[in-house]
Amino acid sequence: MLVGMHPHQDGPLARLRRGHEDLVLELLRKHGPLTRAELGQHSGLSRTTLSDIVTELIESGAVVATAPGTAPRRRGRPVEALTLNPSAGQAIGIDFARRAVHVSAVNVAHEVIGSASEPHDPGLPWEERIALAERLVGTLADGALRLGALNAIGVGVVGPVGDPDSGPAQPWPSTDLPALLRKRFQAPVLVDNNTRLAALAEATWGAAAGGQDVLYLRLSHGVGGGLVVAGALHRGAYGLSGEFGHIAVESGDGRCSCGATGCLETVASVGAVLTAYRRAGGHADGLAELLGALEAGDPVALRTLEAAGTHIGTVLAAVCNAVGPGVIVLGGELATAGTPLFEPVERALRAHIMPISRDRVDLRPATLGEAGGALGGIALVLHESPLLSHYPAAPG
């Protein structure tokens, strides 16, 4: 959560003050220790406004004042310098993916302290997944992370995350995941769909940083995504936004995990593409072997990716025609195939999107990799990105 601000305050004065706090924190991050006079010169803020902002940042622990004498002395009272307190307001992001746990941490200066990941069996019990997350967090910053200083934890999980009173079933049956995490880490917890959080991360720090209208699609063991519309992360009614993997494709007839047939996920997930490759005569035990076949120019592998990419591009075009994004980001393990996937996606996208939009949509690979969901959890916690200005979430 932004230092000194309530997550739901979003009036003009609150936004102005948030901008001033951002400016002061950024200057201290960029320049290191600064006196109040130097902060005033760099920021252009009035002495009164700067004094109020600095006082609140010091009281919250985000900024510390050095002892007199550490800064250059002039006549009169010694001049103190102000600097970021790297141990204050730390935040952790955890992504409980289907087959792995990913964690990331940042300090109050929004500097990434570290990231770590470890795969696991998809049937691993939740208590053991949480223990794994705790162990991974303990490896960050050479074990020097102070959990007592945590501001909050942002958590990504597979599947829809809605209002527990009126929304769909949560993705952790018979387990109160937020309560378990609060008990383990002694910090407030926010939970959301991990793919939507990856979309937030890519639009905050990654391939679409600064984008106001972004479509993110992750091609993994499942297929999903997220939308940033008019500069805000779109959650949807009951947390059901971004389920692009369940859009029907024209020739699809496979049974999907959602119970329907012909969903994009049945032709564009990692498992579906591997199955299609084997049926066509290819030999691959896993994605690594398929990627190796692509690199070697295997025509069967290339045709398999051509078919999958065509379906993906056709679905993306339909979503683009409805939403009108400026940037499309493709992520997930399958997206590491690179050109053999991106080229057919691009061709199908251009063939089916409205002509006026063809040169206005930029297709890009994701840049944050496995850390995307965890970093999105941190963005959710910090509540600093304008992408979250209309996002209805608060620590539990």
Tab-separated table of C-alpha atoms in Angstrom:
chain	number	residue	atom	x	y	z
A	1	MET	CA	0.000	0.000	0.000
A	2	LEU	CA	1.304	3.472	-0.802
A	3	VAL	CA	2.972	4.946	2.237
A	4	GLY	CA	0.603	7.195	4.132
A	5	MET	CA	-2.382	6.601	1.865
A	6	HIS	CA	-5.519	4.510	2.252
A	7	PRO	CA	-5.931	2.235	-0.813
A	8	HIS	CA	-9.440	3.528	-1.545
A	9	GLN	CA	-8.558	7.253	-1.403
A	10	ASP	CA	-8.569	8.410	-4.989
A	11	GLY	CA	-9.784	12.025	-5.037
A	12	PRO	CA	-7.843	14.836	-6.733
A	13	LEU	CA	-6.023	15.849	-3.543
A	14	ALA	CA	-5.139	12.245	-2.728
A	15	ARG	CA	-3.777	11.706	-6.250
A	16	LEU	CA	-1.786	14.947	-6.033
A	17	ARG	CA	-0.289	13.949	-2.697
A	18	ARG	CA	0.446	10.465	-4.034
A	19	GLY	CA	2.301	12.057	-6.923
A	20	HIS	CA	4.329	14.199	-4.525
A	21	GLU	CA	5.245	11.149	-2.430
A	22	ASP	CA	6.209	9.246	-5.565
A	23	LEU	CA	8.418	12.142	-6.639
A	24	VAL	CA	10.247	12.371	-3.320
A	25	LEU	CA	10.784	8.607	-3.118
A	26	GLU	CA	12.006	8.490	-6.727
A	27	LEU	CA	14.473	11.341	-6.121
A	28	LEU	CA	15.890	9.572	-3.064
A	29	ARG	CA	16.112	6.310	-4.974
A	30	LYS	CA	17.844	8.002	-7.881
A	31	HIS	CA	20.198	10.366	-6.061
A	32	GLY	CA	20.747	8.724	-2.691
A	33	PRO	CA	20.874	10.902	0.471
A	34	LEU	CA	19.635	14.467	-0.089
A	35	THR	CA	19.103	17.420	2.209
A	36	ARG	CA	15.692	19.056	2.375
A	37	ALA	CA	17.071	21.966	0.373
A	38	GLU	CA	18.359	19.633	-2.323
A	39	LEU	CA	15.027	17.810	-2.406
A	40	GLY	CA	13.306	21.164	-2.866
A	41	GLN	CA	15.587	22.053	-5.763
A	42	HIS	CA	15.093	18.727	-7.514
A	43	SER	CA	11.350	18.450	-6.907
A	44	GLY	CA	10.199	22.025	-7.348
A	45	LEU	CA	7.785	21.569	-4.419
A	46	SER	CA	7.145	24.440	-2.039
A	47	ARG	CA	8.876	24.328	1.344
A	48	THR	CA	5.573	23.758	3.143
A	49	THR	CA	4.403	20.966	0.838
A	50	LEU	CA	7.798	19.245	0.921
A	51	SER	CA	7.915	19.490	4.709
A	52	ASP	CA	4.502	17.807	5.025
A	53	ILE	CA	5.449	15.013	2.612
A	54	VAL	CA	8.833	14.365	4.218
A	55	THR	CA	7.352	14.392	7.732
A	56	GLU	CA	4.789	11.740	6.777
A	57	LEU	CA	7.376	9.607	5.015
A	58	ILE	CA	9.651	9.736	8.063
A	59	GLU	CA	6.777	8.897	10.436
A	60	SER	CA	5.815	5.906	8.279
A	61	GLY	CA	9.406	4.660	8.273
A	62	ALA	CA	9.837	4.938	4.514
A	63	VAL	CA	12.457	7.687	4.858
A	64	VAL	CA	15.087	8.121	7.546
A	65	ALA	CA	17.089	11.193	8.519
A	66	THR	CA	20.799	10.754	9.019
A	67	ALA	CA	22.362	11.952	12.250
A	68	PRO	CA	23.644	15.549	12.122
A	69	GLY	CA	27.207	15.651	11.025
A	70	THR	CA	26.978	13.027	8.276
A	71	ALA	CA	26.037	15.739	5.770
A	72	PRO	CA	28.260	18.729	4.908
A	73	ARG	CA	28.109	21.285	7.708
A	74	ARG	CA	27.652	24.997	7.304
A	75	ARG	CA	27.142	27.774	9.807
A	76	GLY	CA	24.284	27.251	12.225
A	77	ARG	CA	22.447	24.020	12.917
A	78	PRO	CA	23.954	20.871	11.304
A	79	VAL	CA	22.160	19.840	8.129
A	80	GLU	CA	20.559	16.400	8.135
A	81	ALA	CA	20.301	14.267	5.024
A	82	LEU	CA	17.272	12.181	4.085
A	83	THR	CA	17.495	8.718	2.600
A	84	LEU	CA	15.263	5.743	1.897
A	85	ASN	CA	14.925	3.163	4.625
A	86	PRO	CA	15.459	-0.045	2.647
A	87	SER	CA	14.146	-2.270	5.440
A	88	ALA	CA	10.790	-0.491	5.810
A	89	GLY	CA	7.601	-1.423	3.988
A	90	GLN	CA	8.901	-4.554	2.320
A	91	ALA	CA	6.381	-6.452	0.228
A	92	ILE	CA	6.314	-10.031	-0.991
A	93	GLY	CA	4.613	-11.481	-4.041
A	94	ILE	CA	3.874	-15.217	-4.260
A	95	ASP	CA	2.598	-16.994	-7.354
A	96	PHE	CA	1.148	-20.428	-6.643
A	97	ALA	CA	1.232	-21.750	-10.201
A	98	ARG	CA	-0.037	-25.199	-11.179
A	99	ARG	CA	3.358	-26.860	-10.949
A	100	ALA	CA	5.649	-24.374	-9.192
A	101	VAL	CA	5.897	-21.659	-6.569
A	102	HIS	CA	7.428	-18.310	-7.551
A	103	VAL	CA	8.293	-15.567	-5.053
A	104	SER	CA	9.599	-12.012	-5.351
A	105	ALA	CA	10.278	-9.228	-2.855
A	106	VAL	CA	10.793	-5.479	-3.090
A	107	ASN	CA	11.775	-2.831	-0.572
A	108	VAL	CA	10.111	0.495	-0.006
A	109	ALA	CA	12.237	2.013	-2.745
A	110	HIS	CA	10.506	-0.388	-5.164
A	111	GLU	CA	13.811	-2.081	-5.823
A	112	VAL	CA	13.507	-5.816	-6.422
A	113	ILE	CA	15.289	-7.527	-3.552
A	114	GLY	CA	15.159	-10.889	-5.260
A	115	SER	CA	13.121	-13.612	-6.937
A	116	ALA	CA	13.130	-17.391	-6.586
A	117	SER	CA	11.195	-20.354	-8.009
A	118	GLU	CA	10.892	-24.083	-7.448
A	119	PRO	CA	8.796	-26.666	-9.335
A	120	HIS	CA	6.628	-29.195	-7.528
A	121	ASP	CA	4.148	-31.967	-8.209
A	122	PRO	CA	0.732	-30.522	-9.179
A	123	GLY	CA	-0.909	-32.491	-6.369
A	124	LEU	CA	1.242	-30.998	-3.600
A	125	PRO	CA	-0.993	-30.086	-0.586
A	126	TRP	CA	-1.508	-26.402	0.138
A	127	GLU	CA	0.212	-26.532	3.506
A	128	GLU	CA	3.344	-27.868	1.808
A	129	ARG	CA	3.116	-25.255	-0.959
A	130	ILE	CA	2.998	-22.519	1.678
A	131	ALA	CA	5.979	-24.043	3.478
A	132	LEU	CA	7.822	-24.085	0.147
A	133	ALA	CA	6.950	-20.417	-0.396
A	134	GLU	CA	8.281	-19.548	3.057
A	135	ARG	CA	11.515	-21.387	2.372
A	136	LEU	CA	11.937	-19.593	-0.972
A	137	VAL	CA	11.280	-16.222	0.657
A	138	GLY	CA	14.001	-17.099	3.159
A	139	THR	CA	16.501	-17.374	0.301
A	140	LEU	CA	15.896	-13.814	-0.886
A	141	ALA	CA	18.414	-11.115	-0.044
A	142	ASP	CA	20.808	-13.820	1.227
A	143	GLY	CA	18.334	-14.592	3.987
A	144	ALA	CA	18.434	-11.015	5.303
A	145	LEU	CA	14.766	-10.253	4.589
A	146	ARG	CA	13.038	-9.061	7.751
A	147	LEU	CA	9.581	-10.632	7.670
A	148	GLY	CA	8.518	-8.451	10.611
A	149	ALA	CA	8.830	-5.414	8.365
A	150	LEU	CA	6.490	-6.759	5.681
A	151	ASN	CA	3.752	-4.383	4.605
A	152	ALA	CA	1.617	-7.085	2.978
A	153	ILE	CA	1.729	-10.128	0.702
A	154	GLY	CA	0.208	-10.282	-2.771
A	155	VAL	CA	-0.697	-13.814	-3.821
A	156	GLY	CA	-1.559	-15.227	-7.228
A	157	VAL	CA	-3.484	-18.485	-7.637
A	158	VAL	CA	-4.799	-20.470	-10.585
A	159	GLY	CA	-8.449	-19.976	-11.511
A	160	PRO	CA	-11.098	-17.328	-10.877
A	161	VAL	CA	-10.963	-15.371	-7.634
A	162	GLY	CA	-14.230	-13.698	-6.743
A	163	ASP	CA	-16.181	-12.363	-3.802
A	164	PRO	CA	-16.264	-15.257	-1.317
A	165	ASP	CA	-19.879	-14.345	-0.440
A	166	SER	CA	-21.285	-14.150	-3.952
A	167	GLY	CA	-18.646	-15.197	-6.441
A	168	PRO	CA	-17.614	-18.613	-7.757
A	169	ALA	CA	-15.848	-21.211	-5.667
A	170	GLN	CA	-12.321	-20.319	-4.654
A	171	PRO	CA	-9.434	-22.299	-6.214
A	172	TRP	CA	-8.259	-23.739	-2.874
A	173	PRO	CA	-11.014	-26.193	-1.818
A	174	SER	CA	-11.266	-26.892	1.927
A	175	THR	CA	-8.348	-24.543	2.601
A	176	ASP	CA	-8.443	-20.980	3.932
A	177	LEU	CA	-5.370	-19.908	2.009
A	178	PRO	CA	-5.320	-16.245	3.123
A	179	ALA	CA	-5.618	-17.294	6.786
A	180	LEU	CA	-2.793	-19.818	6.426
A	181	LEU	CA	-0.558	-17.207	4.812
A	182	ARG	CA	-1.409	-14.550	7.404
A	183	LYS	CA	-0.515	-16.998	10.166
A	184	ARG	CA	2.736	-18.036	8.483
A	185	PHE	CA	3.983	-14.559	7.508
A	186	GLN	CA	2.196	-12.360	10.088
A	187	ALA	CA	1.144	-9.881	7.384
A	188	PRO	CA	-2.031	-8.844	5.525
A	189	VAL	CA	-2.765	-10.885	2.388
A	190	LEU	CA	-4.308	-10.028	-0.987
A	191	VAL	CA	-5.269	-12.863	-3.342
A	192	ASP	CA	-6.048	-12.710	-7.058
A	193	ASN	CA	-5.777	-14.745	-10.236
A	194	ASN	CA	-2.081	-15.201	-11.027
A	195	THR	CA	-2.443	-14.619	-14.765
A	196	ARG	CA	-4.248	-11.328	-14.208
A	197	LEU	CA	-1.448	-10.349	-11.829
A	198	ALA	CA	1.097	-11.207	-14.522
A	199	ALA	CA	-0.807	-8.863	-16.853
A	200	LEU	CA	-0.546	-6.138	-14.224
A	201	ALA	CA	3.183	-6.738	-13.847
A	202	GLU	CA	3.829	-6.599	-17.609
A	203	ALA	CA	1.851	-3.353	-17.836
A	204	THR	CA	3.658	-1.885	-14.822
A	205	TRP	CA	7.292	-2.949	-15.276
A	206	GLY	CA	7.413	-5.270	-18.265
A	207	ALA	CA	6.816	-5.368	-22.013
A	208	ALA	CA	3.853	-2.951	-21.938
A	209	ALA	CA	5.096	-0.574	-19.233
A	210	GLY	CA	3.150	2.672	-19.470
A	211	GLY	CA	0.467	1.235	-21.739
A	212	GLN	CA	-3.084	2.442	-21.171
A	213	ASP	CA	-4.824	-0.366	-23.069
A	214	VAL	CA	-3.062	-3.715	-22.858
A	215	LEU	CA	-4.123	-7.291	-23.622
A	216	TYR	CA	-1.990	-9.990	-21.981
A	217	LEU	CA	-2.255	-13.667	-22.943
A	218	ARG	CA	-0.345	-16.416	-21.132
A	219	LEU	CA	0.129	-19.733	-22.924
A	220	SER	CA	1.036	-22.279	-20.276
A	221	HIS	CA	-0.499	-25.520	-19.007
A	222	GLY	CA	-3.667	-23.432	-19.076
A	223	VAL	CA	-4.494	-20.397	-21.213
A	224	GLY	CA	-5.606	-17.130	-19.655
A	225	GLY	CA	-4.855	-13.456	-19.577
A	226	GLY	CA	-5.694	-10.021	-18.355
A	227	LEU	CA	-6.829	-6.640	-19.598
A	228	VAL	CA	-5.756	-3.115	-18.829
A	229	VAL	CA	-8.504	-0.833	-20.102
A	230	ALA	CA	-8.213	2.971	-20.112
A	231	GLY	CA	-5.287	2.780	-17.732
A	232	ALA	CA	-6.884	0.473	-15.149
A	233	LEU	CA	-6.611	-3.251	-14.501
A	234	HIS	CA	-9.977	-4.815	-15.352
A	235	ARG	CA	-11.148	-7.394	-12.826
A	236	GLY	CA	-14.671	-8.040	-14.108
A	237	ALA	CA	-17.791	-9.174	-12.284
A	238	TYR	CA	-16.904	-11.849	-9.706
A	239	GLY	CA	-13.259	-11.745	-10.793
A	240	LEU	CA	-13.932	-13.433	-14.133
A	241	SER	CA	-12.063	-11.112	-16.497
A	242	GLY	CA	-9.344	-12.415	-18.808
A	243	GLU	CA	-10.563	-15.982	-19.386
A	244	PHE	CA	-9.446	-15.911	-23.028
A	245	GLY	CA	-8.599	-19.595	-22.933
A	246	HIS	CA	-12.314	-20.385	-22.867
A	247	ILE	CA	-13.202	-18.568	-26.069
A	248	ALA	CA	-14.315	-21.159	-28.633
A	249	VAL	CA	-12.227	-21.668	-31.763
A	250	GLU	CA	-13.935	-22.613	-35.019
A	251	SER	CA	-12.391	-26.056	-35.514
A	252	GLY	CA	-11.921	-26.989	-31.878
A	253	ASP	CA	-13.744	-30.038	-30.580
A	254	GLY	CA	-11.596	-31.126	-27.644
A	255	ARG	CA	-13.058	-31.248	-24.148
A	256	CYS	CA	-11.813	-28.367	-21.999
A	257	SER	CA	-11.210	-28.328	-18.246
A	258	CYS	CA	-14.150	-25.936	-17.934
A	259	GLY	CA	-16.484	-28.638	-19.301
A	260	ALA	CA	-17.058	-27.061	-22.715
A	261	THR	CA	-15.621	-28.175	-26.039
A	262	GLY	CA	-13.518	-26.312	-28.575
A	263	CYS	CA	-11.988	-23.745	-26.186
A	264	LEU	CA	-8.728	-22.050	-27.180
A	265	GLU	CA	-7.101	-23.873	-24.262
A	266	THR	CA	-7.781	-27.211	-26.028
A	267	VAL	CA	-5.526	-26.197	-28.934
A	268	ALA	CA	-3.083	-23.648	-27.502
A	269	SER	CA	-2.053	-24.883	-24.052
A	270	VAL	CA	1.309	-26.597	-23.628
A	271	GLY	CA	-0.338	-30.017	-23.249
A	272	ALA	CA	-2.623	-29.522	-26.237
A	273	VAL	CA	0.229	-28.485	-28.517
A	274	LEU	CA	2.359	-31.438	-27.417
A	275	THR	CA	-0.557	-33.792	-28.088
A	276	ALA	CA	-1.095	-32.311	-31.562
A	277	TYR	CA	2.623	-32.684	-32.329
A	278	ARG	CA	2.643	-36.353	-31.317
A	279	ARG	CA	-0.503	-37.106	-33.283
A	280	ALA	CA	1.178	-35.623	-36.354
A	281	GLY	CA	4.118	-37.985	-35.955
A	282	GLY	CA	6.438	-35.950	-33.759
A	283	HIS	CA	8.268	-37.296	-30.734
A	284	ALA	CA	8.568	-35.166	-27.597
A	285	ASP	CA	8.270	-36.063	-23.926
A	286	GLY	CA	7.875	-32.426	-22.963
A	287	LEU	CA	8.061	-28.824	-24.116
A	288	ALA	CA	11.861	-28.772	-24.113
A	289	GLU	CA	11.977	-31.474	-26.776
A	290	LEU	CA	9.400	-29.680	-28.891
A	291	LEU	CA	11.358	-26.424	-28.648
A	292	GLY	CA	14.457	-28.340	-29.704
A	293	ALA	CA	12.604	-29.735	-32.722
A	294	LEU	CA	11.529	-26.226	-33.684
A	295	GLU	CA	15.089	-24.981	-33.450
A	296	ALA	CA	16.201	-27.850	-35.651
A	297	GLY	CA	13.599	-26.909	-38.269
A	298	ASP	CA	11.402	-29.986	-37.849
A	299	PRO	CA	8.549	-29.417	-40.339
A	300	VAL	CA	6.031	-31.283	-38.151
A	301	ALA	CA	6.844	-29.047	-35.198
A	302	LEU	CA	6.627	-25.937	-37.371
A	303	ARG	CA	3.214	-26.957	-38.739
A	304	THR	CA	1.982	-27.682	-35.219
A	305	LEU	CA	2.967	-24.214	-34.025
A	306	GLU	CA	1.510	-22.702	-37.200
A	307	ALA	CA	-1.886	-24.230	-36.385
A	308	ALA	CA	-1.781	-23.186	-32.733
A	309	GLY	CA	-0.598	-19.675	-33.613
A	310	THR	CA	-3.399	-19.262	-36.155
A	311	HIS	CA	-6.024	-20.089	-33.525
A	312	ILE	CA	-4.381	-17.739	-31.032
A	313	GLY	CA	-4.199	-14.852	-33.491
A	314	THR	CA	-7.837	-15.326	-34.520
A	315	VAL	CA	-9.013	-15.175	-30.893
A	316	LEU	CA	-6.794	-12.176	-30.178
A	317	ALA	CA	-8.269	-10.349	-33.162
A	318	ALA	CA	-11.783	-10.929	-31.849
A	319	VAL	CA	-10.833	-9.576	-28.424
A	320	CYS	CA	-9.047	-6.624	-30.032
A	321	ASN	CA	-12.131	-5.761	-32.070
A	322	ALA	CA	-14.130	-5.680	-28.843
A	323	VAL	CA	-11.651	-3.941	-26.545
A	324	GLY	CA	-9.204	-2.050	-28.775
A	325	PRO	CA	-5.832	-2.486	-27.017
A	326	GLY	CA	-2.686	-0.748	-28.194
A	327	VAL	CA	-0.353	-3.528	-27.032
A	328	ILE	CA	-0.713	-7.317	-26.929
A	329	VAL	CA	1.747	-9.210	-24.738
A	330	LEU	CA	2.261	-12.967	-25.170
A	331	GLY	CA	3.760	-14.839	-22.233
A	332	GLY	CA	3.955	-18.308	-20.729
A	333	GLU	CA	6.118	-21.311	-21.505
A	334	LEU	CA	4.756	-21.808	-25.030
A	335	ALA	CA	5.611	-18.219	-25.955
A	336	THR	CA	9.300	-19.099	-25.552
A	337	ALA	CA	8.963	-20.831	-28.939
A	338	GLY	CA	9.518	-17.365	-30.402
A	339	THR	CA	9.232	-16.764	-34.137
A	340	PRO	CA	7.567	-20.097	-35.090
A	341	LEU	CA	4.671	-19.099	-32.842
A	342	PHE	CA	4.674	-15.310	-33.130
A	343	GLU	CA	4.659	-15.222	-36.930
A	344	PRO	CA	1.404	-17.209	-37.389
A	345	VAL	CA	-0.151	-15.310	-34.481
A	346	GLU	CA	0.732	-12.049	-36.191
A	347	ARG	CA	-0.621	-13.199	-39.575
A	348	ALA	CA	-3.949	-14.358	-38.141
A	349	LEU	CA	-4.232	-11.228	-36.036
A	350	ARG	CA	-3.720	-8.967	-39.045
A	351	ALA	CA	-6.112	-11.052	-41.156
A	352	HIS	CA	-9.016	-10.832	-38.726
A	353	ILE	CA	-8.609	-7.526	-36.929
A	354	MET	CA	-10.427	-4.456	-38.240
A	355	PRO	CA	-8.333	-2.830	-41.015
A	356	ILE	CA	-8.171	0.496	-39.180
A	357	SER	CA	-6.470	-1.258	-36.241
A	358	ARG	CA	-3.894	-3.329	-38.121
A	359	ASP	CA	-1.066	-0.839	-37.743
A	360	ARG	CA	-2.110	0.320	-34.287
A	361	VAL	CA	-1.691	-2.878	-32.283
A	362	ASP	CA	1.793	-3.915	-31.233
A	363	LEU	CA	2.424	-7.614	-30.498
A	364	ARG	CA	5.250	-8.143	-27.993
A	365	PRO	CA	6.768	-11.034	-26.024
A	366	ALA	CA	6.487	-10.861	-22.238
A	367	THR	CA	9.696	-9.827	-20.484
A	368	LEU	CA	9.200	-10.789	-16.828
A	369	GLY	CA	9.152	-14.558	-17.243
A	370	GLU	CA	8.250	-16.763	-14.278
A	371	ALA	CA	8.421	-13.802	-11.873
A	372	GLY	CA	5.469	-12.042	-13.565
A	373	GLY	CA	2.717	-13.359	-11.290
A	374	ALA	CA	4.707	-12.718	-8.102
A	375	LEU	CA	5.680	-9.206	-9.223
A	376	GLY	CA	2.033	-8.550	-10.065
A	377	GLY	CA	1.184	-9.564	-6.507
A	378	ILE	CA	3.610	-6.930	-5.267
A	379	ALA	CA	2.043	-4.308	-7.536
A	380	LEU	CA	-1.341	-5.280	-6.121
A	381	VAL	CA	-0.040	-4.722	-2.593
A	382	LEU	CA	1.742	-1.455	-3.266
A	383	HIS	CA	-1.324	0.180	-4.815
A	384	GLU	CA	0.966	2.740	-6.361
A	385	SER	CA	0.405	2.042	-10.023
A	386	PRO	CA	-2.372	4.089	-11.639
A	387	LEU	CA	-3.369	0.773	-13.215
A	388	LEU	CA	-4.943	-0.014	-9.833
A	389	SER	CA	-6.809	3.263	-9.412
A	390	HIS	CA	-10.212	1.582	-9.833
A	391	TYR	CA	-9.238	-1.849	-8.532
A	392	PRO	CA	-11.433	-3.018	-5.613
A	393	ALA	CA	-8.962	-4.722	-3.323
A	394	ALA	CA	-7.844	-4.241	0.273
A	395	PRO	CA	-5.656	-6.277	2.598
A	396	GLY	CA	-7.509	-9.026	4.408
